[in-house]
Amino acid sequence: MIENLTWSNYFLCRNESFIQFWELYLSDSRDMLFLLAKGFDPRMPILFQTLVEMGQKGRRDVVILPIEGSQSIISANNERLVESNIKSVNEAIKRAQARSSVSVLDSVPTITRTNLDDLLLDNGLVNRYDDIIIDISSFPRTAYYILIDYLLSQTSEDVDSNLHVAVNESPEIDNLIMHEGIAQQAMPISGFSAGVARESLKHLPLVWFPVLGEKRENHMNKIVESHEADEVCPILPILSQDVRRADKLIRQYSALFEEYKVDPRNVILASETNPFDLYRSIVQASIKFQKAFVPFDGCRIMISPLSSKLLNVGALLAAYELRNKNYDVGVVHAPTLSYGIEKIDEIQNVHEKCSLTSLWLRGDCYTDD
Amino acid sequence: MSNPFRLLRSERISSDHEFLRLFGMGLLESLMEKRTFSQNEPTLILQSSPGGGKTSLLRLLTPSVLKLLEQHKTSPEFQALYALLRERISAFNETGSSLLGVYLPIDSSYSEIRRLGLPEKSWRMLLGEFLDARLGIQGLSAIAELANLDFPLGLKKVKMKPINGGEEYSSAHELFIKLSEKEQWIFSMIDHTDKASILESKAPLFLSSAKLLMPENVHINGKRAYEKAIFMLDDAHLLGKGQLGFLLSELIQAPSHSFIISLRSEAMQEAGLVLSGAREQRDYIHLYIEDYWRSFPSKFYSALESVADKRVRDAREVQINSFRACVDSMIENPVILKKVKKKQEDTKQDIIDLIGDENIAEEVITGFGDLMGDHYEQLVELRAVKILIERKLRHAQRTLVPPDDPKDFVSGHVDSSLRAASRLFIAKEEKVPCYFGFEEISRLSSFNIEQFLNLASSIFEFLMAQMSLGGSSQISPGDQHRLIVEHAEKRWNSIPQTVSHGYGVQGLIKGIAGFCSQQTFRPNAPYAPGVSGVALRPREFALIMDQSSSHREKWHKELSVVIRSCLIENILEKKIIAQGKPSREHVVLYLNRLLGVIWLLPVNYGGWRIVRARQLHNWMYDGYEKQSGVLGI
């Protein structure tokens, strides 16, 4: 058991408990800010629709943030889908007769840590609400990593708001989303560069935690090409809907296991539905490695989120924790260049296919009094 | 079983010893023709597609590899390489390795500086400081490696001579601490743990570390630590917008250091803006790897053979010395031979039917075809003769008196191009293999070493499995052909996920390949051995690709991003070809040889046809349709 972990106790609700918690929570008057992505993913408005219908005591403001993505053949329908998503958000507000405003921020092409100051902080958005909910359902990985990390840093400093991260997961919809192209080289995510990219630290051993997910071999190869790990600790999901998922992933990444001669004791099994489980596993393992590598002046930790959004959030929380503890930690991935949906007609009854989860990361439930 | 071809890129070969053993000298020799790496030599710009061999070349000059080579200089395996490096660039002296190769891979951190929202002057300053710090750190790490010192503490033994106007350091370790702090400070801005600062320096400090690390300034125990220093910046195309231009202009203005900049072809547009104001050979040297190989194909194929042989010898489970010997080039499979014999008979009958007289047909066959080879070669000749007859019939004039001279029934003669076309026709009509033998496999590389190693890896994997089951140490032509097509299809299927605008790329390539296939398999094979590229008029190509042009329409932009993507990944190969006069130049886009096999296209660089850009755009979305308005040459 490690002491002084930010989330040694945590709050997570999912499916039925998600509904129960939010119904109870929203029975009080609360001003809430929803941060959504200006994305084409049909899951974009659903979580907001669900929560805005639960109770309207207090404001329900929405800020829709830009996300990066290059134009291509597969993204031809994206603009139309984005418009439809924004329309759904507005309709949900009308239906619920909520006190609400919707702001679509278009002044920048995508969110970076630099422009988040302008978009959120300088506009006073972060301080104004009782609760901030980041719905990461339609954010790409880089964007939600930057956004969560940014708001975790802000809320730990001088903001009293409660910070929630919510996600609406659906493997069926994930399968309908087409991925096109991959970055030329694996790269660290902004905020988590120094630990792995500093030339002056490259003589330190590198311990790598790849969070394995389906169909990410190309991404994995890019990371392997640009970073030479000394220890590899693959992370596999357990308590999964598909009980053989971990076995299948081992088979899919057999080259990785073979090339690095992965010690079976290094394999980490983490609950697919509980990101805090993965968070604790990575932090614990990192602390052990750091101790073991003391004769070499310590080690560097590299985390690669290649799995579902929930597990990737667990990896982010671990990176955040380790960075705060002054570990040399970095998050490295190889981003996909564009996304799109070809078979739009197949995305029907989106509500039925989704599974809602929320994590309460900062605020009242962590205060002592 | 371990497959030595799987270690494709030098980045993936972690052991220096393994890297040295697998290193092919071909490209190095060409580099040596261009440079000796003496001080004041202009910067060398090394350009290629991914997998062209840039990183391998640079890695060879790093201290750990040179030291290892020095240790094994008498080994027959490494003698030639050692001698080349010693004689041509003085990488070694009597005491050992005397060259400090400072290798700095460019990563995405530099482009992050552009995202900080700083004014141009400030980001240039910051980039200069960043490059300087990281180059210095890598240089100090290389010194420690060269002198067998612990890094970084061992640097305390290394003395730095102060340079005019610069700071003084009691040891190289002190310099390391200073550079580390500088790097950490810049990362604190990149990671936003600190606010981005506006720098007030008067000039970027990019070359200050390079000056400090010149041989005359670095001493261990009162002696120079090395005699020469080379600074190598790998993957410079990963620099952000405007940054490569900044880097090159700095280097051109200060040619007193030996620099090699490696980059991919897509970055040459930005580089070109700077280089257009400079003079080649005086201010910089440019080596475009694939272009060099295209000019000397036999050198390339012999380099490939040498690389392949080194890899097969490295396989532990099987005893093989030559890759060429593993790939059989004689068709002996009884099922295929039966097909070949049957096709021979059918083709003979076709020729008789076309001529209308059995005796004249026999005279034509013996007079125009060389029927001395095996059954397959005989069939190739027969099918070629049939093409000659088709050509004649196409232009024949009707006469009252029927012709009776064999010459009246054929046009031209059977040559190597026609034989190559004939093989493709046979493959298409009878599913008889046509891609086999070492020469074909080499040609399928499209002058890219990684593409060759990838393909050879698939073939060798099959061979090892075959031998482990007690089978032959040769792969039959049928299996080679199947493995090559499967490999090409695998590459094709990976395009959407691995290539930028991958779906558009697939659409465009499918269109071009469909068009080439239709042209190749016209009965008279007018462009034997076939068509494997399309040509655009230079003005039209420039209009599509010039991002600054105000005349571009939406479809121009859509097409340009896809063509650019194809060129970056070597899926299309661009060549400027002049027909007769320079004014009749064309931009020819050849299909990657490997992908061409999916449509049974020729492996030679041969025929191309002029098309309009609009056609390419239409093909990208709707596929190729027969006779969609091709212009005649």
Short mmCIF file of N, CA and C in Angstrom, two decimals, chain B residues 442-574:
data_model
loop_
_atom_site.label_atom_id
_atom_site.label_comp_id
_atom_site.label_asym_id
_atom_site.label_seq_id
_atom_site.Cartn_x
_atom_site.Cartn_y
_atom_site.Cartn_z
N SER B 442 14.79 -7.96 -56.41
CA SER B 442 15.55 -6.71 -56.23
C SER B 442 14.82 -5.54 -56.86
N ARG B 443 14.29 -5.76 -58.05
CA ARG B 443 13.61 -4.66 -58.74
C ARG B 443 12.35 -4.23 -57.99
N LEU B 444 11.75 -5.18 -57.30
CA LEU B 444 10.52 -4.85 -56.56
C LEU B 444 10.79 -3.95 -55.36
N SER B 445 12.04 -3.67 -55.07
CA SER B 445 12.37 -2.82 -53.92
C SER B 445 12.09 -1.35 -54.19
N SER B 446 11.90 -0.95 -55.44
CA SER B 446 11.73 0.47 -55.78
C SER B 446 12.88 1.30 -55.23
N PHE B 447 14.06 0.77 -55.23
CA PHE B 447 15.27 1.46 -54.76
C PHE B 447 15.17 1.86 -53.29
N ASN B 448 14.43 1.10 -52.53
CA ASN B 448 14.31 1.37 -51.10
C ASN B 448 14.75 0.13 -50.33
N ILE B 449 15.76 0.31 -49.49
CA ILE B 449 16.36 -0.84 -48.81
C ILE B 449 15.35 -1.51 -47.87
N GLU B 450 14.58 -0.69 -47.17
CA GLU B 450 13.64 -1.29 -46.21
C GLU B 450 12.56 -2.11 -46.93
N GLN B 451 12.13 -1.61 -48.08
CA GLN B 451 11.12 -2.35 -48.85
C GLN B 451 11.68 -3.72 -49.27
N PHE B 452 12.94 -3.73 -49.67
CA PHE B 452 13.57 -4.99 -50.05
C PHE B 452 13.65 -5.93 -48.84
N LEU B 453 14.13 -5.40 -47.71
CA LEU B 453 14.29 -6.25 -46.52
C LEU B 453 12.94 -6.80 -46.06
N ASN B 454 11.91 -5.96 -46.14
CA ASN B 454 10.57 -6.41 -45.76
C ASN B 454 10.13 -7.60 -46.61
N LEU B 455 10.33 -7.46 -47.92
CA LEU B 455 9.91 -8.51 -48.83
C LEU B 455 10.77 -9.76 -48.63
N ALA B 456 12.07 -9.55 -48.53
CA ALA B 456 12.97 -10.68 -48.34
C ALA B 456 12.65 -11.40 -47.03
N SER B 457 12.18 -10.63 -46.05
CA SER B 457 11.84 -11.22 -44.76
C SER B 457 10.69 -12.23 -44.93
N SER B 458 9.68 -11.83 -45.69
CA SER B 458 8.54 -12.74 -45.90
C SER B 458 9.00 -14.01 -46.62
N ILE B 459 9.86 -13.83 -47.61
CA ILE B 459 10.32 -14.98 -48.39
C ILE B 459 11.18 -15.89 -47.52
N PHE B 460 12.06 -15.28 -46.74
CA PHE B 460 12.99 -16.07 -45.94
C PHE B 460 12.26 -16.81 -44.81
N GLU B 461 11.23 -16.18 -44.28
CA GLU B 461 10.43 -16.81 -43.22
C GLU B 461 9.84 -18.13 -43.75
N PHE B 462 9.34 -18.08 -44.97
CA PHE B 462 8.75 -19.26 -45.60
C PHE B 462 9.83 -20.33 -45.80
N LEU B 463 11.01 -19.89 -46.23
CA LEU B 463 12.10 -20.84 -46.48
C LEU B 463 12.50 -21.55 -45.19
N MET B 464 12.59 -20.79 -44.10
CA MET B 464 13.00 -21.41 -42.83
C MET B 464 11.97 -22.46 -42.40
N ALA B 465 10.68 -22.10 -42.58
CA ALA B 465 9.63 -23.06 -42.21
C ALA B 465 9.73 -24.30 -43.09
N GLN B 466 9.95 -24.08 -44.38
CA GLN B 466 10.06 -25.19 -45.33
C GLN B 466 11.22 -26.11 -44.95
N MET B 467 12.35 -25.51 -44.62
CA MET B 467 13.54 -26.32 -44.29
C MET B 467 13.37 -27.04 -42.96
N SER B 468 12.68 -26.37 -42.01
CA SER B 468 12.50 -27.02 -40.71
C SER B 468 11.61 -28.26 -40.83
N LEU B 469 10.82 -28.31 -41.89
CA LEU B 469 9.98 -29.51 -42.12
C LEU B 469 10.67 -30.50 -43.04
N GLY B 470 11.95 -30.29 -43.24
CA GLY B 470 12.74 -31.22 -44.06
C GLY B 470 12.64 -30.95 -45.55
N GLY B 471 12.13 -29.78 -45.90
CA GLY B 471 11.97 -29.45 -47.31
C GLY B 471 13.24 -28.88 -47.93
N SER B 472 13.09 -28.42 -49.17
CA SER B 472 14.23 -27.94 -49.95
C SER B 472 14.77 -26.61 -49.43
N SER B 473 16.03 -26.32 -49.77
CA SER B 473 16.61 -25.03 -49.40
C SER B 473 16.38 -23.99 -50.50
N GLN B 474 15.51 -24.31 -51.41
CA GLN B 474 15.15 -23.35 -52.46
C GLN B 474 13.64 -23.14 -52.44
N ILE B 475 13.23 -21.94 -52.77
CA ILE B 475 11.79 -21.66 -52.86
C ILE B 475 11.41 -21.67 -54.33
N SER B 476 10.37 -22.40 -54.65
CA SER B 476 9.98 -22.55 -56.05
C SER B 476 9.43 -21.22 -56.59
N PRO B 477 9.49 -21.04 -57.92
CA PRO B 477 8.93 -19.81 -58.50
C PRO B 477 7.47 -19.58 -58.11
N GLY B 478 6.70 -20.67 -58.04
CA GLY B 478 5.28 -20.52 -57.69
C GLY B 478 5.13 -19.95 -56.29
N ASP B 479 5.90 -20.49 -55.35
CA ASP B 479 5.81 -19.98 -53.97
C ASP B 479 6.34 -18.55 -53.89
N GLN B 480 7.41 -18.26 -54.63
CA GLN B 480 7.94 -16.88 -54.61
C GLN B 480 6.87 -15.90 -55.09
N HIS B 481 6.24 -16.24 -56.21
CA HIS B 481 5.22 -15.36 -56.78
C HIS B 481 4.09 -15.15 -55.76
N ARG B 482 3.65 -16.26 -55.16
CA ARG B 482 2.54 -16.16 -54.19
C ARG B 482 2.95 -15.31 -52.99
N LEU B 483 4.15 -15.53 -52.49
CA LEU B 483 4.61 -14.77 -51.31
C LEU B 483 4.73 -13.29 -51.64
N ILE B 484 5.21 -13.00 -52.84
CA ILE B 484 5.38 -11.59 -53.25
C ILE B 484 4.02 -10.90 -53.34
N VAL B 485 3.05 -11.58 -53.97
CA VAL B 485 1.72 -10.97 -54.10
C VAL B 485 1.08 -10.80 -52.72
N GLU B 486 1.22 -11.83 -51.87
CA GLU B 486 0.66 -11.73 -50.52
C GLU B 486 1.28 -10.57 -49.76
N HIS B 487 2.58 -10.44 -49.92
CA HIS B 487 3.29 -9.36 -49.22
C HIS B 487 2.81 -7.99 -49.72
N ALA B 488 2.64 -7.91 -51.03
CA ALA B 488 2.16 -6.65 -51.62
C ALA B 488 0.75 -6.34 -51.13
N GLU B 489 -0.08 -7.36 -51.03
CA GLU B 489 -1.46 -7.14 -50.58
C GLU B 489 -1.49 -6.70 -49.11
N LYS B 490 -0.58 -7.26 -48.35
CA LYS B 490 -0.50 -6.88 -46.94
C LYS B 490 -0.13 -5.39 -46.83
N ARG B 491 0.83 -4.99 -47.63
CA ARG B 491 1.24 -3.58 -47.64
C ARG B 491 0.07 -2.71 -48.09
N TRP B 492 -0.63 -3.18 -49.12
CA TRP B 492 -1.78 -2.44 -49.65
C TRP B 492 -2.85 -2.26 -48.57
N ASN B 493 -3.15 -3.36 -47.86
CA ASN B 493 -4.20 -3.30 -46.85
C ASN B 493 -3.84 -2.42 -45.66
N SER B 494 -2.54 -2.24 -45.45
CA SER B 494 -2.13 -1.42 -44.29
C SER B 494 -2.16 0.07 -44.61
N ILE B 495 -2.31 0.42 -45.87
CA ILE B 495 -2.20 1.83 -46.26
C ILE B 495 -3.18 2.75 -45.52
N PRO B 496 -4.47 2.40 -45.41
CA PRO B 496 -5.38 3.33 -44.74
C PRO B 496 -4.93 3.68 -43.31
N GLN B 497 -4.42 2.70 -42.60
CA GLN B 497 -4.06 2.96 -41.21
C GLN B 497 -2.68 3.58 -41.05
N THR B 498 -1.81 3.38 -42.01
CA THR B 498 -0.42 3.83 -41.79
C THR B 498 -0.02 5.05 -42.61
N VAL B 499 -0.81 5.38 -43.61
CA VAL B 499 -0.41 6.47 -44.49
C VAL B 499 -1.39 7.62 -44.35
N SER B 500 -0.86 8.82 -44.28
CA SER B 500 -1.73 9.99 -44.20
C SER B 500 -2.62 10.04 -45.45
N HIS B 501 -3.90 10.30 -45.27
CA HIS B 501 -4.89 10.28 -46.36
C HIS B 501 -4.93 8.92 -47.05
N GLY B 502 -4.78 7.87 -46.22
CA GLY B 502 -4.62 6.51 -46.73
C GLY B 502 -5.76 6.04 -47.63
N TYR B 503 -7.00 6.42 -47.30
CA TYR B 503 -8.11 5.97 -48.14
C TYR B 503 -8.06 6.65 -49.50
N GLY B 504 -7.71 7.93 -49.50
CA GLY B 504 -7.55 8.64 -50.77
C GLY B 504 -6.40 8.06 -51.57
N VAL B 505 -5.33 7.71 -50.88
CA VAL B 505 -4.17 7.10 -51.53
C VAL B 505 -4.58 5.80 -52.21
N GLN B 506 -5.34 4.99 -51.48
CA GLN B 506 -5.79 3.73 -52.09
C GLN B 506 -6.65 3.99 -53.33
N GLY B 507 -7.53 4.98 -53.23
CA GLY B 507 -8.40 5.30 -54.37
C GLY B 507 -7.57 5.71 -55.58
N LEU B 508 -6.62 6.59 -55.35
CA LEU B 508 -5.80 7.09 -56.46
C LEU B 508 -4.96 5.96 -57.08
N ILE B 509 -4.34 5.17 -56.20
CA ILE B 509 -3.46 4.10 -56.71
C ILE B 509 -4.28 3.05 -57.45
N LYS B 510 -5.45 2.76 -56.93
CA LYS B 510 -6.31 1.79 -57.60
C LYS B 510 -6.66 2.29 -59.00
N GLY B 511 -6.94 3.58 -59.10
CA GLY B 511 -7.27 4.18 -60.40
C GLY B 511 -6.09 4.12 -61.35
N ILE B 512 -4.92 4.55 -60.86
CA ILE B 512 -3.73 4.55 -61.73
C ILE B 512 -3.39 3.12 -62.15
N ALA B 513 -3.46 2.20 -61.17
CA ALA B 513 -3.09 0.81 -61.47
C ALA B 513 -4.08 0.19 -62.46
N GLY B 514 -5.35 0.51 -62.30
CA GLY B 514 -6.37 0.00 -63.22
C GLY B 514 -6.10 0.49 -64.63
N PHE B 515 -5.76 1.76 -64.73
CA PHE B 515 -5.45 2.35 -66.03
C PHE B 515 -4.19 1.70 -66.63
N CYS B 516 -3.16 1.55 -65.80
CA CYS B 516 -1.91 0.94 -66.29
C CYS B 516 -2.16 -0.50 -66.75
N SER B 517 -2.99 -1.21 -65.99
CA SER B 517 -3.27 -2.59 -66.33
C SER B 517 -3.99 -2.66 -67.69
N GLN B 518 -4.94 -1.77 -67.87
CA GLN B 518 -5.69 -1.77 -69.14
C GLN B 518 -4.75 -1.49 -70.31
N GLN B 519 -3.80 -0.58 -70.11
CA GLN B 519 -2.85 -0.24 -71.18
C GLN B 519 -1.84 -1.38 -71.42
N THR B 520 -1.44 -2.00 -70.31
CA THR B 520 -0.44 -3.08 -70.41
C THR B 520 -0.97 -4.28 -71.17
N PHE B 521 -2.23 -4.62 -70.90
CA PHE B 521 -2.76 -5.87 -71.47
C PHE B 521 -3.58 -5.67 -72.74
N ARG B 522 -3.33 -4.58 -73.45
CA ARG B 522 -3.92 -4.48 -74.79
C ARG B 522 -3.30 -5.59 -75.65
N PRO B 523 -4.07 -6.25 -76.51
CA PRO B 523 -3.59 -7.45 -77.20
C PRO B 523 -2.26 -7.25 -77.93
N ASN B 524 -2.01 -6.04 -78.44
CA ASN B 524 -0.77 -5.82 -79.18
C ASN B 524 0.35 -5.28 -78.30
N ALA B 525 0.11 -5.25 -77.00
CA ALA B 525 1.12 -4.80 -76.03
C ALA B 525 1.91 -3.61 -76.58
N PRO B 526 1.26 -2.49 -76.83
CA PRO B 526 1.95 -1.39 -77.52
C PRO B 526 3.06 -0.75 -76.70
N TYR B 527 3.03 -0.91 -75.38
CA TYR B 527 4.07 -0.26 -74.56
C TYR B 527 4.88 -1.31 -73.80
N ALA B 528 5.23 -2.40 -74.49
CA ALA B 528 5.92 -3.50 -73.82
C ALA B 528 7.16 -2.99 -73.09
N PRO B 529 7.45 -3.50 -71.89
CA PRO B 529 6.75 -4.60 -71.21
C PRO B 529 5.41 -4.20 -70.60
N GLY B 530 5.14 -2.92 -70.53
CA GLY B 530 3.85 -2.52 -69.99
C GLY B 530 3.91 -1.09 -69.48
N VAL B 531 2.79 -0.63 -69.00
CA VAL B 531 2.71 0.74 -68.48
C VAL B 531 2.68 0.67 -66.96
N SER B 532 3.54 1.45 -66.34
CA SER B 532 3.56 1.42 -64.87
C SER B 532 3.57 2.82 -64.29
N GLY B 533 3.22 3.80 -65.09
CA GLY B 533 3.18 5.16 -64.56
C GLY B 533 2.28 6.06 -65.39
N VAL B 534 1.93 7.20 -64.80
CA VAL B 534 1.16 8.20 -65.53
C VAL B 534 1.96 9.50 -65.51
N ALA B 535 1.73 10.31 -66.53
CA ALA B 535 2.50 11.56 -66.62
C ALA B 535 1.56 12.75 -66.63
N LEU B 536 2.00 13.81 -65.98
CA LEU B 536 1.27 15.07 -66.02
C LEU B 536 2.17 16.12 -66.65
N ARG B 537 1.55 17.09 -67.28
CA ARG B 537 2.37 18.17 -67.82
C ARG B 537 2.89 18.99 -66.64
N PRO B 538 4.15 19.45 -66.72
CA PRO B 538 4.76 20.12 -65.56
C PRO B 538 3.93 21.28 -65.01
N ARG B 539 3.32 22.04 -65.93
CA ARG B 539 2.57 23.20 -65.46
C ARG B 539 1.37 22.77 -64.62
N GLU B 540 0.74 21.69 -65.07
CA GLU B 540 -0.42 21.20 -64.35
C GLU B 540 -0.01 20.63 -62.99
N PHE B 541 1.10 19.90 -63.00
CA PHE B 541 1.60 19.32 -61.75
C PHE B 541 1.93 20.43 -60.75
N ALA B 542 2.59 21.48 -61.26
CA ALA B 542 2.97 22.59 -60.38
C ALA B 542 1.73 23.28 -59.80
N LEU B 543 0.71 23.40 -60.62
CA LEU B 543 -0.52 24.06 -60.14
C LEU B 543 -1.15 23.25 -59.01
N ILE B 544 -1.14 21.94 -59.16
CA ILE B 544 -1.74 21.10 -58.12
C ILE B 544 -0.93 21.20 -56.83
N MET B 545 0.38 21.12 -56.97
CA MET B 545 1.21 20.96 -55.78
C MET B 545 1.60 22.27 -55.10
N ASP B 546 1.50 23.38 -55.81
CA ASP B 546 1.93 24.65 -55.25
C ASP B 546 0.88 25.17 -54.27
N GLN B 547 1.20 25.07 -52.99
CA GLN B 547 0.22 25.44 -51.97
C GLN B 547 -0.05 26.95 -51.96
N SER B 548 0.89 27.72 -52.50
CA SER B 548 0.72 29.18 -52.41
C SER B 548 -0.09 29.72 -53.59
N SER B 549 -0.35 28.86 -54.56
CA SER B 549 -1.04 29.35 -55.76
C SER B 549 -2.49 29.74 -55.45
N SER B 550 -2.89 30.89 -55.98
CA SER B 550 -4.26 31.36 -55.73
C SER B 550 -5.23 30.78 -56.76
N HIS B 551 -4.68 30.09 -57.77
CA HIS B 551 -5.55 29.54 -58.83
C HIS B 551 -6.06 28.15 -58.51
N ARG B 552 -5.66 27.64 -57.36
CA ARG B 552 -6.05 26.26 -57.08
C ARG B 552 -7.50 26.16 -56.66
N GLU B 553 -8.14 25.11 -57.17
CA GLU B 553 -9.53 24.87 -56.77
C GLU B 553 -9.54 23.79 -55.68
N LYS B 554 -10.76 23.51 -55.18
CA LYS B 554 -10.87 22.54 -54.07
C LYS B 554 -10.30 21.17 -54.49
N TRP B 555 -10.61 20.78 -55.72
CA TRP B 555 -10.17 19.44 -56.14
C TRP B 555 -8.66 19.38 -56.30
N HIS B 556 -8.04 20.52 -56.65
CA HIS B 556 -6.57 20.55 -56.72
C HIS B 556 -5.98 20.23 -55.36
N LYS B 557 -6.57 20.85 -54.34
CA LYS B 557 -6.05 20.64 -52.98
C LYS B 557 -6.25 19.18 -52.55
N GLU B 558 -7.43 18.65 -52.86
CA GLU B 558 -7.70 17.25 -52.47
C GLU B 558 -6.71 16.31 -53.13
N LEU B 559 -6.45 16.57 -54.40
CA LEU B 559 -5.51 15.71 -55.12
C LEU B 559 -4.09 15.90 -54.62
N SER B 560 -3.73 17.16 -54.33
CA SER B 560 -2.35 17.43 -53.95
C SER B 560 -1.98 16.74 -52.63
N VAL B 561 -2.90 16.75 -51.64
CA VAL B 561 -2.53 16.12 -50.36
C VAL B 561 -2.33 14.62 -50.55
N VAL B 562 -3.12 14.04 -51.44
CA VAL B 562 -3.00 12.59 -51.65
C VAL B 562 -1.71 12.27 -52.44
N ILE B 563 -1.43 13.05 -53.47
CA ILE B 563 -0.18 12.81 -54.23
C ILE B 563 1.03 13.01 -53.31
N ARG B 564 0.95 14.07 -52.49
CA ARG B 564 2.09 14.34 -51.59
C ARG B 564 2.30 13.15 -50.65
N SER B 565 1.20 12.64 -50.14
CA SER B 565 1.27 11.49 -49.25
C SER B 565 1.92 10.29 -49.95
N CYS B 566 1.53 10.07 -51.20
CA CYS B 566 2.10 8.96 -51.98
C CYS B 566 3.60 9.15 -52.17
N LEU B 567 4.02 10.38 -52.44
CA LEU B 567 5.45 10.63 -52.68
C LEU B 567 6.25 10.45 -51.39
N ILE B 568 5.66 10.92 -50.28
CA ILE B 568 6.36 10.80 -49.00
C ILE B 568 6.63 9.33 -48.67
N GLU B 569 5.64 8.50 -48.93
CA GLU B 569 5.76 7.09 -48.55
C GLU B 569 6.33 6.22 -49.66
N ASN B 570 6.78 6.86 -50.73
CA ASN B 570 7.38 6.12 -51.84
C ASN B 570 6.35 5.22 -52.55
N ILE B 571 5.08 5.55 -52.43
CA ILE B 571 4.03 4.77 -53.09
C ILE B 571 3.97 5.17 -54.56
N LEU B 572 4.23 6.43 -54.82
CA LEU B 572 4.47 6.89 -56.20
C LEU B 572 5.89 7.42 -56.26
N GLU B 573 6.56 7.18 -57.37
CA GLU B 573 7.92 7.69 -57.54
C GLU B 573 7.91 8.72 -58.66
N LYS B 574 8.35 9.92 -58.31
CA LYS B 574 8.29 11.01 -59.30
C LYS B 574 9.59 11.06 -60.10
#
